[in-house]
mmCIF file of C-alpha atoms in Angstrom:
data_model
loop_
_atom_site.group_PDB
_atom_site.id
_atom_site.type_symbol
_atom_site.label_atom_id
_atom_site.label_comp_id
_atom_site.label_asym_id
_atom_site.label_seq_id
_atom_site.Cartn_x
_atom_site.Cartn_y
_atom_site.Cartn_z
ATOM 1 C CA MET Z 145 -11.979 1.950 31.983
ATOM 2 C CA THR Z 146 -8.561 -0.036 32.630
ATOM 3 C CA ILE Z 147 -5.955 1.414 34.855
ATOM 4 C CA ALA Z 148 -2.467 1.401 33.311
ATOM 5 C CA VAL Z 149 0.771 0.647 35.145
ATOM 6 C CA ASP Z 150 2.287 3.696 36.608
ATOM 7 C CA THR Z 151 -1.016 5.613 37.243
ATOM 8 C CA ALA Z 152 -3.327 6.349 40.152
ATOM 9 C CA VAL Z 153 -5.760 3.616 40.981
ATOM 10 C CA PRO Z 154 -9.464 5.317 41.004
ATOM 11 C CA GLU Z 155 -10.940 5.299 44.555
ATOM 12 C CA PHE Z 156 -12.724 2.232 44.946
ATOM 13 C CA THR Z 157 -15.049 0.798 47.856
ATOM 14 C CA ALA Z 158 -15.672 -3.010 48.229
ATOM 15 C CA GLN Z 159 -17.206 -5.555 50.829
ATOM 16 C CA ALA Z 160 -15.053 -8.004 52.202
ATOM 17 C CA THR Z 161 -15.130 -10.631 54.972
ATOM 18 C CA SER Z 162 -14.862 -9.884 58.546
ATOM 19 C CA ASP Z 163 -17.548 -7.033 57.918
ATOM 20 C CA THR Z 164 -14.804 -5.065 56.258
ATOM 21 C CA THR Z 165 -15.444 -2.378 53.764
ATOM 22 C CA VAL Z 166 -12.272 -1.743 51.738
ATOM 23 C CA ILE Z 167 -11.865 1.596 50.899
ATOM 24 C CA LEU Z 168 -8.880 2.573 48.793
ATOM 25 C CA SER Z 169 -8.133 6.175 50.155
ATOM 26 C CA GLU Z 170 -8.024 4.754 53.809
ATOM 27 C CA LEU Z 171 -5.079 2.384 52.820
ATOM 28 C CA LYS Z 172 -2.901 5.156 51.635
ATOM 29 C CA GLY Z 173 0.385 4.664 53.452
ATOM 30 C CA LYS Z 174 0.526 0.960 52.864
ATOM 31 C CA ASN Z 175 1.423 -0.983 49.614
ATOM 32 C CA ILE Z 176 -1.455 -3.528 48.522
ATOM 33 C CA VAL Z 177 -1.371 -6.527 46.616
ATOM 34 C CA ILE Z 178 -4.867 -7.308 45.080
ATOM 35 C CA TYR Z 179 -5.333 -10.820 43.298
ATOM 36 C CA PHE Z 180 -8.230 -11.873 41.350
ATOM 37 C CA TYR Z 181 -9.090 -15.500 41.116
ATOM 38 C CA PRO Z 182 -11.635 -17.471 39.450
ATOM 39 C CA LYS Z 183 -13.643 -19.288 42.367
ATOM 40 C CA ASP Z 184 -13.367 -20.399 46.109
ATOM 41 C CA ASN Z 185 -12.517 -23.857 46.995
ATOM 42 C CA THR Z 186 -11.051 -24.845 43.442
ATOM 43 C CA PRO Z 187 -7.514 -26.600 43.431
ATOM 44 C CA GLY Z 188 -5.378 -23.614 41.927
ATOM 45 C CA CYS Z 189 -7.148 -20.632 43.801
ATOM 46 C CA THR Z 190 -6.781 -22.611 47.207
ATOM 47 C CA THR Z 191 -3.095 -23.236 46.475
ATOM 48 C CA GLU Z 192 -2.770 -19.665 45.682
ATOM 49 C CA GLY Z 193 -4.313 -18.251 48.702
ATOM 50 C CA GLN Z 194 -2.610 -20.733 50.992
ATOM 51 C CA ASN Z 195 0.642 -19.404 49.144
ATOM 52 C CA PHE Z 196 -0.315 -15.721 50.127
ATOM 53 C CA ARG Z 197 -1.258 -17.060 53.618
ATOM 54 C CA ASP Z 198 2.191 -18.663 53.997
ATOM 55 C CA ASN Z 199 3.902 -15.486 53.012
ATOM 56 C CA ALA Z 200 1.589 -13.354 54.956
ATOM 57 C CA ALA Z 201 4.081 -12.072 57.620
ATOM 58 C CA ALA Z 202 6.668 -11.143 55.064
ATOM 59 C CA PHE Z 203 4.124 -9.173 53.243
ATOM 60 C CA SER Z 204 3.370 -7.548 56.162
ATOM 61 C CA ALA Z 205 6.667 -6.640 57.232
ATOM 62 C CA ALA Z 206 6.975 -5.006 53.940
ATOM 63 C CA ASN Z 207 4.091 -2.508 54.675
ATOM 64 C CA THR Z 208 1.954 -4.542 52.624
ATOM 65 C CA VAL Z 209 -1.885 -5.537 52.973
ATOM 66 C CA ILE Z 210 -3.293 -8.327 50.827
ATOM 67 C CA PHE Z 211 -6.605 -8.814 49.553
ATOM 68 C CA GLY Z 212 -8.176 -11.717 47.202
ATOM 69 C CA VAL Z 213 -10.845 -11.064 44.972
ATOM 70 C CA SER Z 214 -13.523 -13.140 43.090
ATOM 71 C CA ARG Z 215 -17.374 -13.101 42.423
ATOM 72 C CA ASP Z 216 -17.986 -15.434 45.094
ATOM 73 C CA SER Z 217 -20.421 -14.303 47.768
ATOM 74 C CA LEU Z 218 -19.237 -13.216 51.269
ATOM 75 C CA ARG Z 219 -20.683 -16.142 52.790
ATOM 76 C CA VAL Z 220 -18.808 -18.499 50.542
ATOM 77 C CA HIS Z 221 -15.685 -16.151 51.024
ATOM 78 C CA THR Z 222 -16.048 -16.328 54.902
ATOM 79 C CA ASN Z 223 -15.967 -20.222 54.991
ATOM 80 C CA PHE Z 224 -13.211 -20.344 52.641
ATOM 81 C CA LYS Z 225 -11.147 -17.852 54.441
ATOM 82 C CA ALA Z 226 -11.849 -19.736 57.656
ATOM 83 C CA LYS Z 227 -11.095 -23.218 56.153
ATOM 84 C CA HIS Z 228 -7.752 -22.195 55.045
ATOM 85 C CA GLU Z 229 -6.964 -19.671 57.994
ATOM 86 C CA PHE Z 230 -6.072 -16.769 55.550
ATOM 87 C CA PRO Z 231 -4.891 -13.900 57.619
ATOM 88 C CA PHE Z 232 -6.309 -11.477 55.055
ATOM 89 C CA GLU Z 233 -9.541 -10.287 53.902
ATOM 90 C CA LEU Z 234 -11.522 -11.557 50.668
ATOM 91 C CA ILE Z 235 -13.536 -9.225 48.631
ATOM 92 C CA SER Z 236 -16.829 -10.366 47.115
ATOM 93 C CA ASP Z 237 -17.293 -8.736 43.670
ATOM 94 C CA PRO Z 238 -20.485 -10.167 42.277
ATOM 95 C CA GLU Z 239 -21.285 -7.393 40.264
ATOM 96 C CA GLU Z 240 -17.678 -7.445 38.865
ATOM 97 C CA GLU Z 241 -16.984 -3.575 39.693
ATOM 98 C CA LEU Z 242 -13.496 -4.360 40.591
ATOM 99 C CA CYS Z 243 -13.044 -7.275 37.898
ATOM 100 C CA LYS Z 244 -13.851 -4.304 35.298
ATOM 101 C CA LEU Z 245 -11.744 -1.711 36.872
ATOM 102 C CA PHE Z 246 -8.612 -4.036 36.661
ATOM 103 C CA ASP Z 247 -9.874 -5.626 33.305
ATOM 104 C CA VAL Z 248 -9.950 -9.194 34.626
ATOM 105 C CA ILE Z 249 -12.986 -10.509 32.932
ATOM 106 C CA LYS Z 250 -11.905 -12.316 29.684
ATOM 107 C CA LEU Z 251 -13.337 -15.223 27.358
ATOM 108 C CA LYS Z 252 -12.148 -18.430 28.917
ATOM 109 C CA LYS Z 253 -12.362 -21.939 27.595
ATOM 110 C CA ASN Z 254 -13.113 -25.113 29.504
ATOM 111 C CA TYR Z 255 -13.773 -28.593 28.341
ATOM 112 C CA GLY Z 256 -14.983 -26.908 24.923
ATOM 113 C CA LYS Z 257 -17.202 -24.495 26.495
ATOM 114 C CA GLU Z 258 -16.640 -20.758 26.257
ATOM 115 C CA TYR Z 259 -17.728 -18.248 29.249
ATOM 116 C CA MET Z 260 -16.620 -15.060 30.455
ATOM 117 C CA GLY Z 261 -14.772 -15.381 33.850
ATOM 118 C CA ILE Z 262 -11.565 -14.065 35.967
ATOM 119 C CA GLU Z 263 -8.456 -14.471 34.522
ATOM 120 C CA ARG Z 264 -6.092 -15.017 37.394
ATOM 121 C CA SER Z 265 -4.191 -11.714 37.768
ATOM 122 C CA THR Z 266 -2.329 -9.781 40.584
ATOM 123 C CA PHE Z 267 -1.944 -6.214 40.974
ATOM 124 C CA LEU Z 268 0.558 -4.057 43.216
ATOM 125 C CA ILE Z 269 -0.166 -0.891 44.352
ATOM 126 C CA ASN Z 270 2.148 1.325 46.051
ATOM 127 C CA ALA Z 271 1.850 3.304 49.161
ATOM 128 C CA ASP Z 272 0.850 6.574 47.040
ATOM 129 C CA GLY Z 273 -2.070 4.494 45.363
ATOM 130 C CA VAL Z 274 -0.213 4.126 42.066
ATOM 131 C CA LEU Z 275 -0.361 0.840 40.254
ATOM 132 C CA VAL Z 276 3.204 -0.366 40.161
ATOM 133 C CA GLN Z 277 3.132 -3.932 38.688
ATOM 134 C CA GLU Z 278 0.538 -6.148 37.172
ATOM 135 C CA TRP Z 279 0.900 -9.896 36.656
ATOM 136 C CA ARG Z 280 -1.875 -11.399 34.037
ATOM 137 C CA LYS Z 281 -2.455 -15.018 33.082
ATOM 138 C CA VAL Z 282 -0.892 -16.079 36.382
ATOM 139 C CA ARG Z 283 0.432 -19.586 36.892
ATOM 140 C CA VAL Z 284 0.245 -20.397 40.661
ATOM 141 C CA LYS Z 285 3.533 -21.923 41.246
ATOM 142 C CA GLY Z 286 6.041 -19.597 42.129
ATOM 143 C CA HIS Z 287 3.847 -16.601 41.725
ATOM 144 C CA VAL Z 288 3.467 -15.344 45.250
ATOM 145 C CA GLU Z 289 7.236 -15.423 45.780
ATOM 146 C CA GLU Z 290 7.779 -13.288 42.710
ATOM 147 C CA VAL Z 291 5.005 -10.616 43.936
ATOM 148 C CA LEU Z 292 6.832 -10.941 47.244
ATOM 149 C CA GLU Z 293 10.150 -9.817 45.572
ATOM 150 C CA ALA Z 294 8.345 -7.056 43.875
ATOM 151 C CA VAL Z 295 6.811 -5.591 47.145
ATOM 152 C CA GLN Z 296 10.380 -5.844 48.923
ATOM 153 C CA ALA Z 297 11.973 -3.900 45.806
ATOM 154 C CA LEU Z 298 9.654 -0.786 46.707
#
């Protein structure tokens, strides 16, 4: 099942850094940015996380929480978060439950090899739990600013 824009996001629970359990219904009343990225400690993923970090205060001022999601383990996430001082939690999704819910597992090609991996994507959920915007096949440069503008327009 894939969530369409302008529909309510089904309840989910996910494990995140800082011994956090993310439960969608407990975030009602806040906007949520969930960004999916392929792998911790890779150049594009690091830059994207740093861009969200550098704009975290502006997102917070707009009543918005940020979550990064990849298939990396909580241990790897914890180190990645600490190393780059991310002020938001990273969700570990090794079973790809959230990845499947948001339909971000796609056939990818790298150096002639084909594999199934996370397509860099970002989703904006409003304070009522409705998916209001999605960005797929994200290019890192300028992306966080675009997401922030969308949040501020809510």
